[in-house]
Amino acid sequence: MAELIMYTLLGILYAAALVLYLAVVPLIAVGRALGLTGQLLWHHVRILVGVVHRRTPEYQVRSLPPYRPEEEPEPAHRQYFHGPATRDLRTACLLTLGRFRWTVSQAFSRTTVQYFTQPRTHRMAAVPFGLTLYLGLVLGAGTSALLLALLVLLHTFLVYLAQGVVRMTADTLRAVDRAVLRAKGLHHGMVCPQCYELVEYPQYECPGDGCRRRHQDIRPGRYGVLRRRCACGRKLPTLIMTGSHRLQGICPYCEGLLSDSTGLVAETVLPIVGGTAAGKTQLMAAMLMTLFDAAARGGPPAGFADRNTADNYEVLREVLSIRGNTLGTQRALPRAHSLLLGRRRARRLVHIFDTAGERYTKVEDTDALRYARTARTFVFVLDPLSVTAFWQGLSSGRQALVDRALASPVDPQLVFNQSTQTTKRMNGALSRSRLAVAVSKYDVLRRHSLLGDHQAEDSASVRAWLVDVLGLGNLVRAMEMEYREVRFFFTAAVIAEDERVDAGIASLVDWCLGADRYGSSASPAAFPRGEAAGAR
């Protein structure tokens, strides 16, 4: 009986204790729930830091390998919001989900062991507390799942929002870059001085130490907005207007090196057309010398746009100085002579093309002269000694004074017709172009009095001399029909003792490249006509 009473009292006391315990059950459950929630959120933060910042192996997933430059079409690291951000998001979600399952499972397992299977206290006390912890774990797991889902949704929203902003920014910058190129007249492409093709956008070579990786398209996009990071780690500008012109540009067609400042300034293409031995190369050398001498005397700055032009200029200048004959232009496509002229906004890149005269007599050869479609000013070199009727009209005494072997063997009419047809076939806008007709070897004509009564040197007088004396009326009229404007010049590719070029060359340069910009400075580099005959 006593035992029955004791057990009854104990039951009553246990029931009372349970009633009292029920008052603190919510506190204990909420505390455990908060503990589990904080633990899971902290794990998520650590995972985000590890995935986005540390990038150590434990924060990687095999099914989502990182983007590697060696596996990309371009040798560069991807811009973060062009793939890596969504990969990091998915990686963080997978790792957080795995950590969530493991943490909740471990929490339930420890609670089961400590309060049910292997309790450290009496089961009558351990079981109610264990049940309370179960309740807290359920609440914590549910709350954590909801909060983590909200965080993942926020992360996803921010990633896709940033992706949209970044990609829109890249597209805007590309559009601005195209607009800038259009304003400079480069929207159809930049001229390659090696193969004469129009390059829509140069390829660039990484200047990093020991790195010569070539980037096919450096513009804003998948691999960077304002900068891209090469596989070697070097950061490269993505726009010409932000500095990519300082990198070495490469033609995607011939893999030749482009001129300095390609794309940064407007380009002017100046083809020199003429038959074999008409004097094209010597005329070009004299034009280059005029520009550099004018710059040395305080005119608009002139500089070489590539090493090849600088080396060739030194040779050409020396040949003119000793009154030698320049080597004939090789039949293979020569590299253009590229110069940077002017300053600031007036600065431009000038490509002077001197192509072998043999290429103007065969259709299959003229097809390679692709630069003609972008030119708006042409120079036609006309050797008067190559005109058979003019030569045959000279007396035997005057013929004996002139070495006909130095004359061009090609009829100027044939050269003009072929070059004109080629330019039209390439959709060249001849009707909007200008033509400078440079009558070469003026020093020879003047020295041996072959000008007749035409002593004036203005364009109208030169035209009249071509028509009346040389009998090239048909050629002159054809030129004036094909081109918007035609100007005629007497030129002598010789220099005087004081290293000044013949004045006719300066006038030709002024007209071809813009007298308003170069005229006042080019003329002082020339010497008067009367001194031409006394040149070395």
mmCIF file of N, CA and C in Angstrom, residues 190-196 257-262 265-270 284 288 291-292 302-313 316 334-341 347-354 513:
data_model
loop_
_atom_site.group_PDB
_atom_site.id
_atom_site.type_symbol
_atom_site.label_atom_id
_atom_site.label_comp_id
_atom_site.label_asym_id
_atom_site.label_seq_id
_atom_site.Cartn_x
_atom_site.Cartn_y
_atom_site.Cartn_z
ATOM 1 N N MET A 190 39.503 49.076 -91.214
ATOM 2 C CA MET A 190 40.799 49.732 -91.209
ATOM 3 C C MET A 190 41.704 49.033 -92.223
ATOM 4 N N VAL A 191 42.525 49.789 -92.902
ATOM 5 C CA VAL A 191 43.335 49.245 -93.987
ATOM 6 C C VAL A 191 44.549 48.532 -93.425
ATOM 7 N N CYS A 192 44.756 47.308 -93.886
ATOM 8 C CA CYS A 192 45.984 46.585 -93.551
ATOM 9 C C CYS A 192 47.058 47.006 -94.551
ATOM 10 N N PRO A 193 48.168 47.574 -94.099
ATOM 11 C CA PRO A 193 49.204 48.015 -95.036
ATOM 12 C C PRO A 193 49.964 46.866 -95.678
ATOM 13 N N GLN A 194 49.710 45.641 -95.213
ATOM 14 C CA GLN A 194 50.444 44.492 -95.745
ATOM 15 C C GLN A 194 49.670 43.785 -96.859
ATOM 16 N N CYS A 195 48.409 43.442 -96.605
ATOM 17 C CA CYS A 195 47.631 42.697 -97.606
ATOM 18 C C CYS A 195 46.530 43.536 -98.235
ATOM 19 N N TYR A 196 46.361 44.798 -97.772
ATOM 20 C CA TYR A 196 45.425 45.758 -98.341
ATOM 21 C C TYR A 196 43.968 45.431 -98.034
ATOM 22 N N LEU A 257 51.601 42.845 -89.193
ATOM 23 C CA LEU A 257 51.469 43.852 -88.151
ATOM 24 C C LEU A 257 50.810 45.099 -88.724
ATOM 25 N N LEU A 258 49.818 45.614 -88.010
ATOM 26 C CA LEU A 258 49.165 46.844 -88.427
ATOM 27 C C LEU A 258 49.965 48.046 -87.950
ATOM 28 N N SER A 259 49.651 49.191 -88.521
ATOM 29 C CA SER A 259 50.361 50.416 -88.162
ATOM 30 C C SER A 259 49.986 50.864 -86.753
ATOM 31 N N ASP A 260 50.869 51.688 -86.168
ATOM 32 C CA ASP A 260 50.574 52.257 -84.866
ATOM 33 C C ASP A 260 49.337 53.150 -84.959
ATOM 34 N N SER A 261 48.594 53.212 -83.868
ATOM 35 C CA SER A 261 47.394 54.050 -83.764
ATOM 36 C C SER A 261 46.299 53.640 -84.739
ATOM 37 N N THR A 262 46.354 52.409 -85.242
ATOM 38 C CA THR A 262 45.275 51.941 -86.114
ATOM 39 C C THR A 262 43.953 51.952 -85.360
ATOM 40 N N VAL A 265 42.837 57.055 -85.005
ATOM 41 C CA VAL A 265 42.693 58.270 -85.808
ATOM 42 C C VAL A 265 42.126 57.900 -87.173
ATOM 43 N N ALA A 266 41.622 58.908 -87.863
ATOM 44 C CA ALA A 266 41.093 58.683 -89.208
ATOM 45 C C ALA A 266 42.215 58.263 -90.153
ATOM 46 N N GLU A 267 41.843 57.520 -91.180
ATOM 47 C CA GLU A 267 42.826 57.020 -92.132
ATOM 48 C C GLU A 267 42.624 57.673 -93.498
ATOM 49 N N THR A 268 43.728 57.919 -94.165
ATOM 50 C CA THR A 268 43.716 58.417 -95.533
ATOM 51 C C THR A 268 44.530 57.455 -96.386
ATOM 52 N N VAL A 269 43.922 56.972 -97.451
ATOM 53 C CA VAL A 269 44.603 56.062 -98.371
ATOM 54 C C VAL A 269 44.958 56.851 -99.619
ATOM 55 N N LEU A 270 46.241 56.832 -99.975
ATOM 56 C CA LEU A 270 46.725 57.583 -101.124
ATOM 57 C C LEU A 270 47.460 56.630 -102.070
ATOM 58 N N MET A 284 57.131 59.125 -104.490
ATOM 59 C CA MET A 284 56.705 58.839 -103.131
ATOM 60 C C MET A 284 57.793 59.231 -102.144
ATOM 61 N N LEU A 288 57.371 61.955 -99.109
ATOM 62 C CA LEU A 288 57.680 61.675 -97.698
ATOM 63 C C LEU A 288 58.688 62.684 -97.169
ATOM 64 N N LEU A 291 57.073 66.032 -96.407
ATOM 65 C CA LEU A 291 56.304 66.038 -95.167
ATOM 66 C C LEU A 291 57.201 66.117 -93.939
ATOM 67 N N PHE A 292 58.276 65.343 -93.916
ATOM 68 C CA PHE A 292 59.143 65.332 -92.740
ATOM 69 C C PHE A 292 59.972 66.608 -92.649
ATOM 70 N N ALA A 302 54.916 65.043 -88.163
ATOM 71 C CA ALA A 302 54.875 63.858 -89.016
ATOM 72 C C ALA A 302 55.722 62.784 -88.359
ATOM 73 N N GLY A 303 55.200 61.582 -88.292
ATOM 74 C CA GLY A 303 55.925 60.478 -87.677
ATOM 75 C C GLY A 303 55.656 59.178 -88.403
ATOM 76 N N PHE A 304 56.536 58.244 -88.197
ATOM 77 C CA PHE A 304 56.382 56.937 -88.814
ATOM 78 C C PHE A 304 55.358 56.129 -88.027
ATOM 79 N N ALA A 305 54.507 55.437 -88.748
ATOM 80 C CA ALA A 305 53.477 54.628 -88.099
ATOM 81 C C ALA A 305 53.913 53.184 -87.920
ATOM 82 N N ASP A 306 55.078 52.817 -88.464
ATOM 83 C CA ASP A 306 55.617 51.474 -88.243
ATOM 84 C C ASP A 306 57.103 51.482 -88.553
ATOM 85 N N ARG A 307 57.772 50.460 -88.100
ATOM 86 C CA ARG A 307 59.218 50.361 -88.259
ATOM 87 C C ARG A 307 59.615 50.181 -89.714
ATOM 88 N N ASN A 308 58.775 49.498 -90.478
ATOM 89 C CA ASN A 308 59.079 49.240 -91.874
ATOM 90 C C ASN A 308 59.165 50.549 -92.662
ATOM 91 N N THR A 309 58.219 51.463 -92.432
ATOM 92 C CA THR A 309 58.240 52.747 -93.119
ATOM 93 C C THR A 309 59.478 53.552 -92.745
ATOM 94 N N ALA A 310 59.851 53.520 -91.477
ATOM 95 C CA ALA A 310 61.035 54.252 -91.035
ATOM 96 C C ALA A 310 62.293 53.735 -91.723
ATOM 97 N N ASP A 311 62.439 52.427 -91.797
ATOM 98 C CA ASP A 311 63.627 51.853 -92.438
ATOM 99 C C ASP A 311 63.664 52.176 -93.928
ATOM 100 N N ASN A 312 62.531 52.042 -94.608
ATOM 101 C CA ASN A 312 62.497 52.329 -96.042
ATOM 102 C C ASN A 312 62.748 53.807 -96.324
ATOM 103 N N TYR A 313 62.253 54.668 -95.454
ATOM 104 C CA TYR A 313 62.433 56.106 -95.683
ATOM 105 C C TYR A 313 63.895 56.485 -95.643
ATOM 106 N N LEU A 316 65.346 55.525 -98.974
ATOM 107 C CA LEU A 316 64.868 56.375 -100.064
ATOM 108 C C LEU A 316 65.457 57.781 -99.978
ATOM 109 N N PRO A 334 53.842 45.133 -102.016
ATOM 110 C CA PRO A 334 54.700 45.771 -101.015
ATOM 111 C C PRO A 334 53.857 46.315 -99.869
ATOM 112 N N ARG A 335 54.507 46.490 -98.758
ATOM 113 C CA ARG A 335 53.818 47.081 -97.611
ATOM 114 C C ARG A 335 53.676 48.581 -97.844
ATOM 115 N N ALA A 336 52.531 49.120 -97.456
ATOM 116 C CA ALA A 336 52.299 50.550 -97.610
ATOM 117 C C ALA A 336 53.252 51.329 -96.713
ATOM 118 N N HIS A 337 53.534 52.559 -97.111
ATOM 119 C CA HIS A 337 54.303 53.469 -96.280
ATOM 120 C C HIS A 337 53.296 54.257 -95.442
ATOM 121 N N SER A 338 53.348 54.076 -94.139
ATOM 122 C CA SER A 338 52.322 54.619 -93.242
ATOM 123 C C SER A 338 52.906 55.704 -92.362
ATOM 124 N N LEU A 339 52.200 56.831 -92.301
ATOM 125 C CA LEU A 339 52.647 57.987 -91.531
ATOM 126 C C LEU A 339 51.528 58.464 -90.629
ATOM 127 N N LEU A 340 51.912 59.092 -89.523
ATOM 128 C CA LEU A 340 50.986 59.784 -88.642
ATOM 129 C C LEU A 340 51.210 61.275 -88.824
ATOM 130 N N LEU A 341 50.205 61.970 -89.326
ATOM 131 C CA LEU A 341 50.332 63.390 -89.643
ATOM 132 C C LEU A 341 49.360 64.218 -88.813
ATOM 133 N N ARG A 347 44.849 64.872 -86.322
ATOM 134 C CA ARG A 347 45.809 63.797 -86.582
ATOM 135 C C ARG A 347 45.150 62.693 -87.404
ATOM 136 N N ARG A 348 45.903 62.149 -88.335
ATOM 137 C CA ARG A 348 45.383 61.053 -89.152
ATOM 138 C C ARG A 348 46.502 60.132 -89.588
ATOM 139 N N LEU A 349 46.112 58.931 -89.927
ATOM 140 C CA LEU A 349 47.033 57.892 -90.383
ATOM 141 C C LEU A 349 46.954 57.835 -91.904
ATOM 142 N N VAL A 350 48.070 58.098 -92.563
ATOM 143 C CA VAL A 350 48.117 58.148 -94.017
ATOM 144 C C VAL A 350 48.877 56.922 -94.534
ATOM 145 N N HIS A 351 48.225 56.171 -95.409
ATOM 146 C CA HIS A 351 48.853 55.019 -96.071
ATOM 147 C C HIS A 351 49.131 55.401 -97.525
ATOM 148 N N ILE A 352 50.394 55.408 -97.900
ATOM 149 C CA ILE A 352 50.772 55.688 -99.284
ATOM 150 C C ILE A 352 51.155 54.367 -99.936
ATOM 151 N N PHE A 353 50.429 53.996 -100.973
ATOM 152 C CA PHE A 353 50.631 52.710 -101.637
ATOM 153 C C PHE A 353 51.379 52.920 -102.945
ATOM 154 N N ASP A 354 52.509 52.277 -103.040
ATOM 155 C CA ASP A 354 53.319 52.306 -104.263
ATOM 156 C C ASP A 354 53.435 50.877 -104.765
ATOM 157 N N LEU A 513 46.779 65.988 -99.603
ATOM 158 C CA LEU A 513 46.520 65.775 -98.176
ATOM 159 C C LEU A 513 45.800 66.941 -97.527
#
